[in-house]
PDB file of C-alpha atoms and ligand atoms in Angstrom:
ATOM      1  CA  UNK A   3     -22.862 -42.950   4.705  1.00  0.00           C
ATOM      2  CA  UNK A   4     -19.970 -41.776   7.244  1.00  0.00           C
ATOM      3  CA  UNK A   5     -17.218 -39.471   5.475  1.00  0.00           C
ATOM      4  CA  UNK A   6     -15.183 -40.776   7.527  1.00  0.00           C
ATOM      5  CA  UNK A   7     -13.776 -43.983   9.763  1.00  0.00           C
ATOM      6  CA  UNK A   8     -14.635 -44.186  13.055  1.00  0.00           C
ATOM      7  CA  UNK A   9     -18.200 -42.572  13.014  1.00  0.00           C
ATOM      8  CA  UNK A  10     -20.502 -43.753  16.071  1.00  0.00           C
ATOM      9  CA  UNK A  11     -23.757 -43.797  15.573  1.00  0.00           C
ATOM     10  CA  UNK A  12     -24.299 -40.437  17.373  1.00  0.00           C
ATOM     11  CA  UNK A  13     -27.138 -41.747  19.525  1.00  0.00           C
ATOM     12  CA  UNK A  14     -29.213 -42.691  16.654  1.00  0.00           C
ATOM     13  CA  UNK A  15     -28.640 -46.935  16.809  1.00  0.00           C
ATOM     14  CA  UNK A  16     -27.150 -46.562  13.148  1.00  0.00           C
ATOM     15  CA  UNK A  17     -24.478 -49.011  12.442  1.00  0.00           C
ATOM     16  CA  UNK A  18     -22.142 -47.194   9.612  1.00  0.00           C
ATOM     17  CA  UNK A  19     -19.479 -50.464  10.390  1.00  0.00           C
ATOM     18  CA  UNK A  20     -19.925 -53.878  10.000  1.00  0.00           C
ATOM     19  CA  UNK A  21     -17.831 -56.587  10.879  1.00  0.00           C
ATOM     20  CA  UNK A  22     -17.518 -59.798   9.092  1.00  0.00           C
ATOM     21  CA  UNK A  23     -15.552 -63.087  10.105  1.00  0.00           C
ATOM     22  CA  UNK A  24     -14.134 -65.341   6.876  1.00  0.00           C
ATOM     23  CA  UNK A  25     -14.129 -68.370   7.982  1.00  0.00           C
ATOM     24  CA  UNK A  26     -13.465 -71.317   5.320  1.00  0.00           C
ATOM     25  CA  UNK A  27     -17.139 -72.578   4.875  1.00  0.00           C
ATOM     26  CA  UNK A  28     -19.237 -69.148   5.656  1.00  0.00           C
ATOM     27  CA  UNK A  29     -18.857 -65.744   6.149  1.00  0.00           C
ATOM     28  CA  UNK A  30     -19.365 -64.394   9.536  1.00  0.00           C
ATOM     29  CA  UNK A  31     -21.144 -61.573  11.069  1.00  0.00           C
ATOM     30  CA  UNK A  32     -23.606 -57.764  10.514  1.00  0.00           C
ATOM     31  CA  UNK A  33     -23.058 -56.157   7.651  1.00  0.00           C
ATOM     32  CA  UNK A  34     -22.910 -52.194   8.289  1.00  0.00           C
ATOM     33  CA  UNK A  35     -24.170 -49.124   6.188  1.00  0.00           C
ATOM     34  CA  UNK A  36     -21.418 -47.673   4.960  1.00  0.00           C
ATOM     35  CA  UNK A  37     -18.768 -50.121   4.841  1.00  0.00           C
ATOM     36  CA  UNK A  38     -17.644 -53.272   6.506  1.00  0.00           C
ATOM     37  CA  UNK A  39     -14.680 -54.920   8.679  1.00  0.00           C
ATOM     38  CA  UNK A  40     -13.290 -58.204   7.633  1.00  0.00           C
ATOM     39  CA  UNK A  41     -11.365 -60.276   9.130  1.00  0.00           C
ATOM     40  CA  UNK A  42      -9.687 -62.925   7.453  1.00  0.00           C
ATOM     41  CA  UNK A  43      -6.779 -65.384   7.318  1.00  0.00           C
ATOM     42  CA  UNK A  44      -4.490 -62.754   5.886  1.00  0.00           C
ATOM     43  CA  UNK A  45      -5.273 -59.699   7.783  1.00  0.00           C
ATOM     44  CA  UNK A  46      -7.994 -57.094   8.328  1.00  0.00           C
ATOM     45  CA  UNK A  47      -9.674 -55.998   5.571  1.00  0.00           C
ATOM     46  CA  UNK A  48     -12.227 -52.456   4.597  1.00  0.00           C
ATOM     47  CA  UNK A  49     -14.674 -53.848   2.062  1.00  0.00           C
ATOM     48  CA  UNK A  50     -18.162 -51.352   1.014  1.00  0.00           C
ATOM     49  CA  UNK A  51     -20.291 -51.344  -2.423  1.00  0.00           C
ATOM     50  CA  UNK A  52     -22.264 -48.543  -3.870  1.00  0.00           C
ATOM     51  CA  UNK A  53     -23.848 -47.505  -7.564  1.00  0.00           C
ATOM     52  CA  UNK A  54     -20.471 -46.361  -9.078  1.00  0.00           C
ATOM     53  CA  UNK A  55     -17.879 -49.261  -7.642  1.00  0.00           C
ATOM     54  CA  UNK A  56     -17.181 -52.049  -5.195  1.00  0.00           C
ATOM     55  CA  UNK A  57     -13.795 -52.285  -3.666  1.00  0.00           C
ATOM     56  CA  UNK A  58     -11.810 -53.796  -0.884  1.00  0.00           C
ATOM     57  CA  UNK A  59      -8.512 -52.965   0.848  1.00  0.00           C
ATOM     58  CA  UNK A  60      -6.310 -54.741   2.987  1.00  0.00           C
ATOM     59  CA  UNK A  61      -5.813 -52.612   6.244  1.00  0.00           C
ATOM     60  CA  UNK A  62      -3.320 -54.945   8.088  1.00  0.00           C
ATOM     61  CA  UNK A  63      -1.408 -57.838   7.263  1.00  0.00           C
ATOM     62  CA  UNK A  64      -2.137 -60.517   9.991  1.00  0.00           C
ATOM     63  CA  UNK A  65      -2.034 -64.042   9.946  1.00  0.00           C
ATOM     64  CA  UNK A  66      -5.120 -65.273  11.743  1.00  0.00           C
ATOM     65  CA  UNK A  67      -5.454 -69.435  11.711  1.00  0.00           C
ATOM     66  CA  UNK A  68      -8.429 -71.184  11.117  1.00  0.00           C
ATOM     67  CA  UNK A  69      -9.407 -68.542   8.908  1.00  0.00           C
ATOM     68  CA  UNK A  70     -10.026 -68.160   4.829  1.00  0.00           C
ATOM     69  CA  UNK A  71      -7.650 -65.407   3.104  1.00  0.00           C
ATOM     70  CA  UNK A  72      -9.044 -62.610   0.778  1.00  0.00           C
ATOM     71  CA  UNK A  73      -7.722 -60.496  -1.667  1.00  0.00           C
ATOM     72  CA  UNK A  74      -8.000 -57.039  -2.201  1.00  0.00           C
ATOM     73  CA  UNK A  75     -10.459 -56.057  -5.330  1.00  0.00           C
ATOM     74  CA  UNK A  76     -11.540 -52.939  -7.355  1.00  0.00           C
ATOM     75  CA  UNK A  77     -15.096 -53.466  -9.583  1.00  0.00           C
ATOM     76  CA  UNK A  78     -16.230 -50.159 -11.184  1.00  0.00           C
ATOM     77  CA  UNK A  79     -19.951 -50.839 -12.285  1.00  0.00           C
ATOM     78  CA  UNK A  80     -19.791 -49.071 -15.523  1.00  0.00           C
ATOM     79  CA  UNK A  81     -16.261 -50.914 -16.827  1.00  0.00           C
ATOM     80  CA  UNK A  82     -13.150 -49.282 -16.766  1.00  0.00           C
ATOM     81  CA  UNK A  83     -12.481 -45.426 -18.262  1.00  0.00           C
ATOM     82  CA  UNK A  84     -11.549 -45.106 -21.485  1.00  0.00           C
ATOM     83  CA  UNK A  85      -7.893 -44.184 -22.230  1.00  0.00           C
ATOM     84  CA  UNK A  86      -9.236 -40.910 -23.675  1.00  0.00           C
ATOM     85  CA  UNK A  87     -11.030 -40.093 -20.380  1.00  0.00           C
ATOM     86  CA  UNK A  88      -7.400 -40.023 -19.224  1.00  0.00           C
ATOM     87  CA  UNK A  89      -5.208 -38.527 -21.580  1.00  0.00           C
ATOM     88  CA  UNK A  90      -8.268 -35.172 -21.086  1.00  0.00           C
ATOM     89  CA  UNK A  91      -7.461 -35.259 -17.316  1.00  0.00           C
ATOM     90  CA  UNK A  92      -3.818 -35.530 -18.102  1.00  0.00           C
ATOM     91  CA  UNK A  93      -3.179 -33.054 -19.973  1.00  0.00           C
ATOM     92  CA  UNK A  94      -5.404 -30.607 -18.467  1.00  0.00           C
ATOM     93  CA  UNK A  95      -2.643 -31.203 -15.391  1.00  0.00           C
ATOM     94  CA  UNK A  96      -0.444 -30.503 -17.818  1.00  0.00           C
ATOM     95  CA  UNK A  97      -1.990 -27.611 -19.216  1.00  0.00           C
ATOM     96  CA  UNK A  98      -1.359 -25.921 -15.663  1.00  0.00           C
ATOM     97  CA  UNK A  99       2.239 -27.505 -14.905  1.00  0.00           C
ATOM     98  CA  UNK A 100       3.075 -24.487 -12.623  1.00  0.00           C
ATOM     99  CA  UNK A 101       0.186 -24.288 -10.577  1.00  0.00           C
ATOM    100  CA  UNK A 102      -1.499 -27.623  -8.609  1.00  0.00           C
ATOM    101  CA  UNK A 103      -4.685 -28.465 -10.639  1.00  0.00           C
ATOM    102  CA  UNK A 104      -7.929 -30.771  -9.422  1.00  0.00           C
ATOM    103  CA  UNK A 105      -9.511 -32.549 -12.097  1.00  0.00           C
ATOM    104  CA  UNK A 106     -12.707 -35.079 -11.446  1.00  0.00           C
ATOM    105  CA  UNK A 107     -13.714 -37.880 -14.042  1.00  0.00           C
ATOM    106  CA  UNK A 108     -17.780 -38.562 -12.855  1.00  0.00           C
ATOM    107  CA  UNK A 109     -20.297 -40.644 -14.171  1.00  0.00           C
ATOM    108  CA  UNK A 110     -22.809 -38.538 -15.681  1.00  0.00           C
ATOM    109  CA  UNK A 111     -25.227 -39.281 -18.457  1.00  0.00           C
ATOM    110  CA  UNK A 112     -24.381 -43.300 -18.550  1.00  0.00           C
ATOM    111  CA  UNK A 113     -20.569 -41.975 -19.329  1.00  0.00           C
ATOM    112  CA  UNK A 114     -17.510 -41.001 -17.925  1.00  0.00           C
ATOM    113  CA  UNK A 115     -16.590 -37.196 -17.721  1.00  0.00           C
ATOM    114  CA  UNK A 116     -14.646 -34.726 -16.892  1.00  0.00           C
ATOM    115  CA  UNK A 117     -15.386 -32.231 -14.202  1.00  0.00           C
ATOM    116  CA  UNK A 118     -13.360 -29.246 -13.429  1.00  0.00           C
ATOM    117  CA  UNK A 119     -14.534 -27.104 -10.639  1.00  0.00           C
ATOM    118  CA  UNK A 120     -13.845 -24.010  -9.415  1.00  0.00           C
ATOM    119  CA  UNK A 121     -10.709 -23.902  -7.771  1.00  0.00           C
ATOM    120  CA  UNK A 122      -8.093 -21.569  -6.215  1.00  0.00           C
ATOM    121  CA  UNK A 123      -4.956 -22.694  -7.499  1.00  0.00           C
ATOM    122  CA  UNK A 124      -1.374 -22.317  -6.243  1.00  0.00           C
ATOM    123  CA  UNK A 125       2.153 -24.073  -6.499  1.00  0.00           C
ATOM    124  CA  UNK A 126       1.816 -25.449  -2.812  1.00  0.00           C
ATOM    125  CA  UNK A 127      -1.968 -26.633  -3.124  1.00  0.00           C
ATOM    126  CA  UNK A 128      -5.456 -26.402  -4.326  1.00  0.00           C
ATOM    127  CA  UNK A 129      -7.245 -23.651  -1.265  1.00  0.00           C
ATOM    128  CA  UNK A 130     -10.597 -24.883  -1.753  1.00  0.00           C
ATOM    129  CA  UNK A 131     -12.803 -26.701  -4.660  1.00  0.00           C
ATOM    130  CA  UNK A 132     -16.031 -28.477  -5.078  1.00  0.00           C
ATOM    131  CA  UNK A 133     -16.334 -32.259  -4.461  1.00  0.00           C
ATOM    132  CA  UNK A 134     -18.232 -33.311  -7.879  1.00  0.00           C
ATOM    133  CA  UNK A 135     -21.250 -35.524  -7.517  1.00  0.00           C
ATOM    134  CA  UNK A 136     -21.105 -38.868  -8.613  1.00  0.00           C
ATOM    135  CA  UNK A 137     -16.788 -39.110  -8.810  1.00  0.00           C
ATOM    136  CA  UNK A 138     -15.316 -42.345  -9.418  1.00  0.00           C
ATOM    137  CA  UNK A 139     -11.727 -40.537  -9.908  1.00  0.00           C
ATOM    138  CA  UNK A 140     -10.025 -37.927  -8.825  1.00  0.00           C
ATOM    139  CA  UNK A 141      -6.347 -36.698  -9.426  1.00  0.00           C
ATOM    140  CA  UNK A 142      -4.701 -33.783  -8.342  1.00  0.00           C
ATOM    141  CA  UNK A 143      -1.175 -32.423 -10.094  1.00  0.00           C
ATOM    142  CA  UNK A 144       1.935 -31.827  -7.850  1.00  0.00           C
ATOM    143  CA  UNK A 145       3.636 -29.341  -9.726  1.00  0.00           C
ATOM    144  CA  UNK A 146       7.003 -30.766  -8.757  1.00  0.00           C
ATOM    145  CA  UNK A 147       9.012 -33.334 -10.186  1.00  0.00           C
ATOM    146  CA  UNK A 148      10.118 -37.271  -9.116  1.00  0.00           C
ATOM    147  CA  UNK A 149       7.411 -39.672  -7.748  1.00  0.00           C
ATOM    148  CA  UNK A 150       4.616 -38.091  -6.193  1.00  0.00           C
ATOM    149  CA  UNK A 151       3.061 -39.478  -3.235  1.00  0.00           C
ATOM    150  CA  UNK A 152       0.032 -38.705  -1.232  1.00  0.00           C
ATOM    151  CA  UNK A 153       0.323 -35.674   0.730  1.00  0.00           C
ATOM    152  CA  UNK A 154      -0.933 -35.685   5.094  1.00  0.00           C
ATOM    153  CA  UNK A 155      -3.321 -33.171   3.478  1.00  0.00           C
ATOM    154  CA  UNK A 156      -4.599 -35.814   0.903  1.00  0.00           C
ATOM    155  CA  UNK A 157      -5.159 -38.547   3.110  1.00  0.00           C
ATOM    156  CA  UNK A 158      -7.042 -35.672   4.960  1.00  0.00           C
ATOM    157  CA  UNK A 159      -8.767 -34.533   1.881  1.00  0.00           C
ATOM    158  CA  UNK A 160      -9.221 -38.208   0.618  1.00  0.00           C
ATOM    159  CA  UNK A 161     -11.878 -39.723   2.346  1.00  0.00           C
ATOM    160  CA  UNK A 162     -14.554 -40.800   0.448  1.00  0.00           C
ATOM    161  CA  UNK A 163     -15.045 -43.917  -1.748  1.00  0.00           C
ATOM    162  CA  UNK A 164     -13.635 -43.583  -4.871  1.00  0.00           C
ATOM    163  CA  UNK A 165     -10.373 -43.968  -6.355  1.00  0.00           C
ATOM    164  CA  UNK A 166      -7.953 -40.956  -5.922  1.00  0.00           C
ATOM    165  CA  UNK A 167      -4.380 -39.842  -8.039  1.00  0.00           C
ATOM    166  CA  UNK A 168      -1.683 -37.634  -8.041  1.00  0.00           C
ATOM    167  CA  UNK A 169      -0.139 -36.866 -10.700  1.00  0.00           C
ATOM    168  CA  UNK A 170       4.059 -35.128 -10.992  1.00  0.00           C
ATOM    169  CA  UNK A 171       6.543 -33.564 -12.988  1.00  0.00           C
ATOM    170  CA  UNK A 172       3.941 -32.293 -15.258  1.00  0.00           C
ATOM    171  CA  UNK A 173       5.904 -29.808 -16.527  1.00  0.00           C
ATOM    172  CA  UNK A 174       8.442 -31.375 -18.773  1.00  0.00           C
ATOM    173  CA  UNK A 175       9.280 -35.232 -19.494  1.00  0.00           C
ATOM    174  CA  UNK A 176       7.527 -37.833 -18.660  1.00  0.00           C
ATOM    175  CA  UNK A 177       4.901 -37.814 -15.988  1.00  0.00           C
ATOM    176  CA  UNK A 178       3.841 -39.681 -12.988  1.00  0.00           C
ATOM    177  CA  UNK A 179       0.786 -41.170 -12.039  1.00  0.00           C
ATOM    178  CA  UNK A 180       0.162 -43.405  -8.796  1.00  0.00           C
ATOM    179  CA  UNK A 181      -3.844 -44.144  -7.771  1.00  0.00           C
ATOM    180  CA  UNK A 182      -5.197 -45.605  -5.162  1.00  0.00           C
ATOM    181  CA  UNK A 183      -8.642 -46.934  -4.035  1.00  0.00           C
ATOM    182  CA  UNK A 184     -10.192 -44.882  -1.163  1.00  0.00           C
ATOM    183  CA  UNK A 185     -12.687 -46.335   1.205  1.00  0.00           C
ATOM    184  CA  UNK A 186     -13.388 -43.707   4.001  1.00  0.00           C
ATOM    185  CA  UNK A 187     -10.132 -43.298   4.737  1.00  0.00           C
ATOM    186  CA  UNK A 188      -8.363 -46.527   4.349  1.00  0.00           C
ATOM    187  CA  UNK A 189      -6.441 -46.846   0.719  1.00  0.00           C
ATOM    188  CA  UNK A 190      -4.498 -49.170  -1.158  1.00  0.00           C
ATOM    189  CA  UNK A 191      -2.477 -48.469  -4.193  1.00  0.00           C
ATOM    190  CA  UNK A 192      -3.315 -49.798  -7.716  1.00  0.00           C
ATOM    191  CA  UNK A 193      -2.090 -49.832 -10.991  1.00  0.00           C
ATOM    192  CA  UNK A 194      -3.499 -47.584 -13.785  1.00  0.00           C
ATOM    193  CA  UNK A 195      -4.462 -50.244 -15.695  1.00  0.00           C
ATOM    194  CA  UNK A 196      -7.343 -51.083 -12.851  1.00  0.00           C
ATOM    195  CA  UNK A 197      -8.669 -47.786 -13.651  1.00  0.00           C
ATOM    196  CA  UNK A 198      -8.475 -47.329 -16.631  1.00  0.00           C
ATOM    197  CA  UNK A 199      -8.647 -49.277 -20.366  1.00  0.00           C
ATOM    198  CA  UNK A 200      -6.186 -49.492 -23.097  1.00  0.00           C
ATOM    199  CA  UNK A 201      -2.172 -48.347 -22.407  1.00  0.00           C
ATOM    200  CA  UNK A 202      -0.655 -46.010 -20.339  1.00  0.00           C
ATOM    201  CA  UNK A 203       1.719 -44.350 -22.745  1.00  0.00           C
ATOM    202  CA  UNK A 204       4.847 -41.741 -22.168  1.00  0.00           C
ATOM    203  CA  UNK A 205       3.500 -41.983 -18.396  1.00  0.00           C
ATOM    204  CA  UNK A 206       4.894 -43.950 -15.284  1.00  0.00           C
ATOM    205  CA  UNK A 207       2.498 -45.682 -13.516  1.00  0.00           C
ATOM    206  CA  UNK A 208       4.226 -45.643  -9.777  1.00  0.00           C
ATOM    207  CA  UNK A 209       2.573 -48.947  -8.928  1.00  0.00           C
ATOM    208  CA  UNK A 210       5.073 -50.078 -11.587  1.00  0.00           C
ATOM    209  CA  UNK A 211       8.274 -48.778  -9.741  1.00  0.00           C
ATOM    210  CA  UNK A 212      10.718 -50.468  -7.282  1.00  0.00           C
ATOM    211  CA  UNK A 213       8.334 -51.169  -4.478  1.00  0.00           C
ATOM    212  CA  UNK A 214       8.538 -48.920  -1.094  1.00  0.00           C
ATOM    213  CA  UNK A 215       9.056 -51.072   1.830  1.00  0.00           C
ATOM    214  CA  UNK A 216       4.922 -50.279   2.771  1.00  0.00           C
ATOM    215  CA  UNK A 217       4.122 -51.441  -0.703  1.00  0.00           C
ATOM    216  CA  UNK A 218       6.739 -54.771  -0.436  1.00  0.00           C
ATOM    217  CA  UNK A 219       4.526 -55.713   2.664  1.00  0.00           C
ATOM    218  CA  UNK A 220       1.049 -54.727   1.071  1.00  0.00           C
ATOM    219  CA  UNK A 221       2.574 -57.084  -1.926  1.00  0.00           C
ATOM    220  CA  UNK A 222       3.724 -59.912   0.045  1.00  0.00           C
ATOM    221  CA  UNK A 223       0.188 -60.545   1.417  1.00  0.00           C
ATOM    222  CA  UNK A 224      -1.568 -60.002  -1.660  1.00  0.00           C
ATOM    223  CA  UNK A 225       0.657 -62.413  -3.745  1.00  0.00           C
ATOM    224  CA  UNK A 226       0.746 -61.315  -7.187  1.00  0.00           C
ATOM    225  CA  UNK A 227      -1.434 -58.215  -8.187  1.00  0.00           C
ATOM    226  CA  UNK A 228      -4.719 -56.553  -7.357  1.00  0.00           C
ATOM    227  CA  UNK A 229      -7.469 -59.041  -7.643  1.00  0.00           C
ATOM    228  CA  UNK A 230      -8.940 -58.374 -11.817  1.00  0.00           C
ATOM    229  CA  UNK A 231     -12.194 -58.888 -12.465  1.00  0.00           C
ATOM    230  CA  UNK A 232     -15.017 -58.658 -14.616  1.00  0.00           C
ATOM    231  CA  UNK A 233     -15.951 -55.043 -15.452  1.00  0.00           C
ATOM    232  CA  UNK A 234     -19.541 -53.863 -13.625  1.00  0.00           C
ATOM    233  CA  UNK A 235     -19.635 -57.499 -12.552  1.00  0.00           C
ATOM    234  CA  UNK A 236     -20.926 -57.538  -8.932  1.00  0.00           C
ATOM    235  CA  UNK A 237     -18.710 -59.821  -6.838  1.00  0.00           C
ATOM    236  CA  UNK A 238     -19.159 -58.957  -3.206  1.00  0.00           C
ATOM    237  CA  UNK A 239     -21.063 -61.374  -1.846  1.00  0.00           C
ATOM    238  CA  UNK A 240     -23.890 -60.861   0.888  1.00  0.00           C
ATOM    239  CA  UNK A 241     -23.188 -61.842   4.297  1.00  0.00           C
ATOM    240  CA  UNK A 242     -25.812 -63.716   6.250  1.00  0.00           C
ATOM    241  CA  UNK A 243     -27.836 -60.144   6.726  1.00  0.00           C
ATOM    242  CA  UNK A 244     -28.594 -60.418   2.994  1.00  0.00           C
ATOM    243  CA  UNK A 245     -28.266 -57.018   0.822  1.00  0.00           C
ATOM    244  CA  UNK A 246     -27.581 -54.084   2.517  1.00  0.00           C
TER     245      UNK A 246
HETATM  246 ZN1   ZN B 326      -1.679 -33.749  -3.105  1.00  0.00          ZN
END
């Protein structure tokens, strides 16, 4: 599996990227190792599938006739994390409102945990920490205050497939979360309650905010909200290659 986008097959006749066509009646195309290219009546989309979740994120708006439109989706295999999953992560950020903290939630054991590795801590970053096996979340504090948003050094940090958060003004009030699913280095935002189960409380959930002009466009395509569906339910279907 690449770590990140654009990987050639280095010689070896390895196709990390598929590409996929959605047209009305059949879907189109090789499906790749790691992750797959689709394009559809709405845009360009990243789609992959692995044990711990199945997701896929619009890339770029584009309206392409004659073809069927897709929406963006998020399926973790093992349900949604339970609120209490979160409110440990939380305030462990919390717990270090000063410094910039790294906190995993893995699936371990048939249940969601929290990991905390190693890390070298200051107000500006996190130096250097272990990537836990087996992460479905990750979220990172930024000690200061207001909205956070992802960092040039996240998006470098941040590509793997999972779903990745930052976390603000954990040091007094009320904080803020925003998340977004990851797919080897394309994203899209979501809203907590994609993530997670029960209610986000004395929080705000970003996703939930007055929408950025990026996120009115993302929005616009995508209609209402992120695609919901059943938890662990497998819903990506198989292009004419079968099963990867
Ligand atoms: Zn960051």
């Amino acid at each position: 599996v690449p770590s990140h986008r654009g990987v050639a097959d280095g010689g070896t006749g390895v196709r990390y990227a598929g590409h996929l066509i959605n047209h009305p009646d059949r879907l189109e195309g090789t499906r790749g190792i790691g992750y797959d290219y689709v394009l559809a009546g709405n845009g360009v989309f990243v789609e992959s599938e692995g044990p711990l979740m199945a997701a896929r994120v619009l890339v770029e708006p584009l309206d392409v006739q004659g073809l069927a439109p897709l929406e963006p989706k998020l399926v973790l295999r093992h349900g949604k994390i339970h609120g209490s999953v979160w409110e440990l992560a939380l305030n462990l950020l919390i717990s270090s409102s000063r410094l910039e903290r790294y906190v995993a939630i893995v699936r371990q054991d048939d249940v969601y945990r929290i990991k905390v590795p190693d890390q070298e801590q200051s107000a500006g970053g996190i130096k250097e920490y272990d990537r836990q096996p087996n992460t479905v979340v990750d979220i990172h504090s930024h000690p200061g205050s207001g909205e956070p948003h992802f960092s040039m050094t996240d998006d470098g940090d941040e590509i793997g497939f999972q779903v990745y958060g930052v976390v603000s003004n954990v040091g007094a009030g009320k904080p803020f979360v925003r998340l977004r699913v990851g797919i080897y280095g394309y994203w899209q935002e979501i809203p907590w309650s994609d993530v997670f189960k029960g209610a986000l409380v004395d929080v705000h959930d970003c996703w939930e905010l007055p929408l950025t002009a990026e996120h009115a466009l993302v929005e616009a395509v995508r209609g209402s909200s992120f695609q919901h569906t059943v938890d662990g339910a497998v819903v990506m279907e198989h292009g004419p290659e079968g099963p990867r």
